[in-house]
Amino acid sequence: MEEQKQNEASEAPKEELKKAELPELKPGQTIRVHQQIKEVEMTEEKGKTKAKERKRVQIFEGVILKKSGTGQSATITVRKISNGVGVEKIFPVNLPTIVKIEPVKQAKVRKSKLYFLRSYGKRMKEVAA
């Protein structure tokens, strides 16, 4: 009896962690990742410091360079060019702060790891199209 309760208890969190509305993610795909960010602003009034917390959604749009892992531990590496500087972010797919992942377009690629895009620099946008 106790073993059944433990099995049921261990299965419940796994079901909660699954993202139902996750699109199919492939390397070469341009996506928008909507991530919820907490901003803490410290203000000083009458000698007392107050922390003001604000939540907002930050959008990171870029090309998927690679996809690694399966299940709960799956991650994607997304790269974009921001002000002439390449920025890469690794997102765990099941991160609770990710509001949604929205595919923009799919480029035709033949490799599963697109590390060669790093050397393209500013021309990456042309390749991804």
PDB file of C-alpha atoms in Angstrom, residues 2-69:
ATOM      1  CA  GLU A   2       2.742   2.451   0.940  1.00  0.00           C
ATOM      2  CA  GLU A   3       4.684   1.659  -2.233  1.00  0.00           C
ATOM      3  CA  GLN A   4       1.660   2.536  -4.381  1.00  0.00           C
ATOM      4  CA  LYS A   5       1.282   5.886  -2.624  1.00  0.00           C
ATOM      5  CA  GLN A   6       4.956   6.659  -3.169  1.00  0.00           C
ATOM      6  CA  ASN A   7       4.713   5.758  -6.861  1.00  0.00           C
ATOM      7  CA  GLU A   8       1.651   7.970  -7.312  1.00  0.00           C
ATOM      8  CA  ALA A   9       3.350  10.818  -5.470  1.00  0.00           C
ATOM      9  CA  SER A  10       6.475  10.585  -7.626  1.00  0.00           C
ATOM     10  CA  GLU A  11       4.449  10.566 -10.874  1.00  0.00           C
ATOM     11  CA  ALA A  12       2.402  13.671 -10.025  1.00  0.00           C
ATOM     12  CA  PRO A  13       5.243  16.245 -10.228  1.00  0.00           C
ATOM     13  CA  LYS A  14       6.459  14.811 -13.543  1.00  0.00           C
ATOM     14  CA  GLU A  15       3.067  15.473 -15.113  1.00  0.00           C
ATOM     15  CA  GLU A  16       2.971  19.031 -13.783  1.00  0.00           C
ATOM     16  CA  LEU A  17       6.388  19.857 -15.238  1.00  0.00           C
ATOM     17  CA  LYS A  18       5.448  18.928 -18.805  1.00  0.00           C
ATOM     18  CA  LYS A  19       4.772  21.829 -21.136  1.00  0.00           C
ATOM     19  CA  ALA A  20       1.688  21.002 -23.179  1.00  0.00           C
ATOM     20  CA  GLU A  21       2.030  23.761 -25.773  1.00  0.00           C
ATOM     21  CA  LEU A  22       5.677  23.304 -26.750  1.00  0.00           C
ATOM     22  CA  PRO A  23       6.305  23.602 -30.513  1.00  0.00           C
ATOM     23  CA  GLU A  24       8.669  21.272 -32.350  1.00  0.00           C
ATOM     24  CA  LEU A  25      12.122  22.811 -32.031  1.00  0.00           C
ATOM     25  CA  LYS A  26      14.833  22.120 -34.629  1.00  0.00           C
ATOM     26  CA  PRO A  27      18.280  23.600 -35.327  1.00  0.00           C
ATOM     27  CA  GLY A  28      18.126  26.362 -37.930  1.00  0.00           C
ATOM     28  CA  GLN A  29      14.740  27.521 -36.724  1.00  0.00           C
ATOM     29  CA  THR A  30      14.322  31.191 -35.841  1.00  0.00           C
ATOM     30  CA  ILE A  31      12.316  31.459 -32.629  1.00  0.00           C
ATOM     31  CA  ARG A  32      11.107  34.025 -30.111  1.00  0.00           C
ATOM     32  CA  VAL A  33      11.492  33.015 -26.476  1.00  0.00           C
ATOM     33  CA  HIS A  34       9.220  34.978 -24.126  1.00  0.00           C
ATOM     34  CA  GLN A  35      10.802  34.884 -20.667  1.00  0.00           C
ATOM     35  CA  GLN A  36       9.437  36.454 -17.490  1.00  0.00           C
ATOM     36  CA  ILE A  37      12.032  38.657 -15.753  1.00  0.00           C
ATOM     37  CA  LYS A  38      11.928  40.013 -12.191  1.00  0.00           C
ATOM     38  CA  GLU A  39      13.462  43.453 -11.798  1.00  0.00           C
ATOM     39  CA  VAL A  40      14.293  44.659  -8.299  1.00  0.00           C
ATOM     40  CA  GLU A  41      14.686  48.411  -7.916  1.00  0.00           C
ATOM     41  CA  MET A  42      16.162  49.741  -4.687  1.00  0.00           C
ATOM     42  CA  THR A  43      14.853  53.180  -3.663  1.00  0.00           C
ATOM     43  CA  GLU A  44      15.750  55.253  -0.642  1.00  0.00           C
ATOM     44  CA  GLU A  45      13.043  57.314   1.048  1.00  0.00           C
ATOM     45  CA  LYS A  46      13.470  59.081   4.394  1.00  0.00           C
ATOM     46  CA  GLY A  47      16.549  57.047   5.255  1.00  0.00           C
ATOM     47  CA  LYS A  48      14.865  53.708   4.559  1.00  0.00           C
ATOM     48  CA  THR A  49      15.639  51.516   1.590  1.00  0.00           C
ATOM     49  CA  LYS A  50      12.725  49.913  -0.175  1.00  0.00           C
ATOM     50  CA  ALA A  51      12.849  47.148  -2.728  1.00  0.00           C
ATOM     51  CA  LYS A  52      10.368  47.557  -5.552  1.00  0.00           C
ATOM     52  CA  GLU A  53       9.784  44.383  -7.552  1.00  0.00           C
ATOM     53  CA  ARG A  54       8.509  44.485 -11.116  1.00  0.00           C
ATOM     54  CA  LYS A  55       7.776  41.624 -13.488  1.00  0.00           C
ATOM     55  CA  ARG A  56       7.976  41.924 -17.242  1.00  0.00           C
ATOM     56  CA  VAL A  57       8.290  39.663 -20.270  1.00  0.00           C
ATOM     57  CA  GLN A  58      11.563  39.828 -22.191  1.00  0.00           C
ATOM     58  CA  ILE A  59      11.687  38.526 -25.767  1.00  0.00           C
ATOM     59  CA  PHE A  60      14.852  36.871 -27.099  1.00  0.00           C
ATOM     60  CA  GLU A  61      14.716  36.215 -30.849  1.00  0.00           C
ATOM     61  CA  GLY A  62      17.404  34.164 -32.542  1.00  0.00           C
ATOM     62  CA  VAL A  63      18.439  31.010 -34.390  1.00  0.00           C
ATOM     63  CA  ILE A  64      18.614  27.631 -32.658  1.00  0.00           C
ATOM     64  CA  LEU A  65      22.221  26.423 -32.908  1.00  0.00           C
ATOM     65  CA  LYS A  66      21.739  23.129 -31.136  1.00  0.00           C
ATOM     66  CA  LYS A  67      19.295  21.049 -29.196  1.00  0.00           C
ATOM     67  CA  SER A  68      20.577  18.740 -26.470  1.00  0.00           C
ATOM     68  CA  GLY A  69      19.100  16.402 -23.895  1.00  0.00           C
TER      69      GLY A  69
END
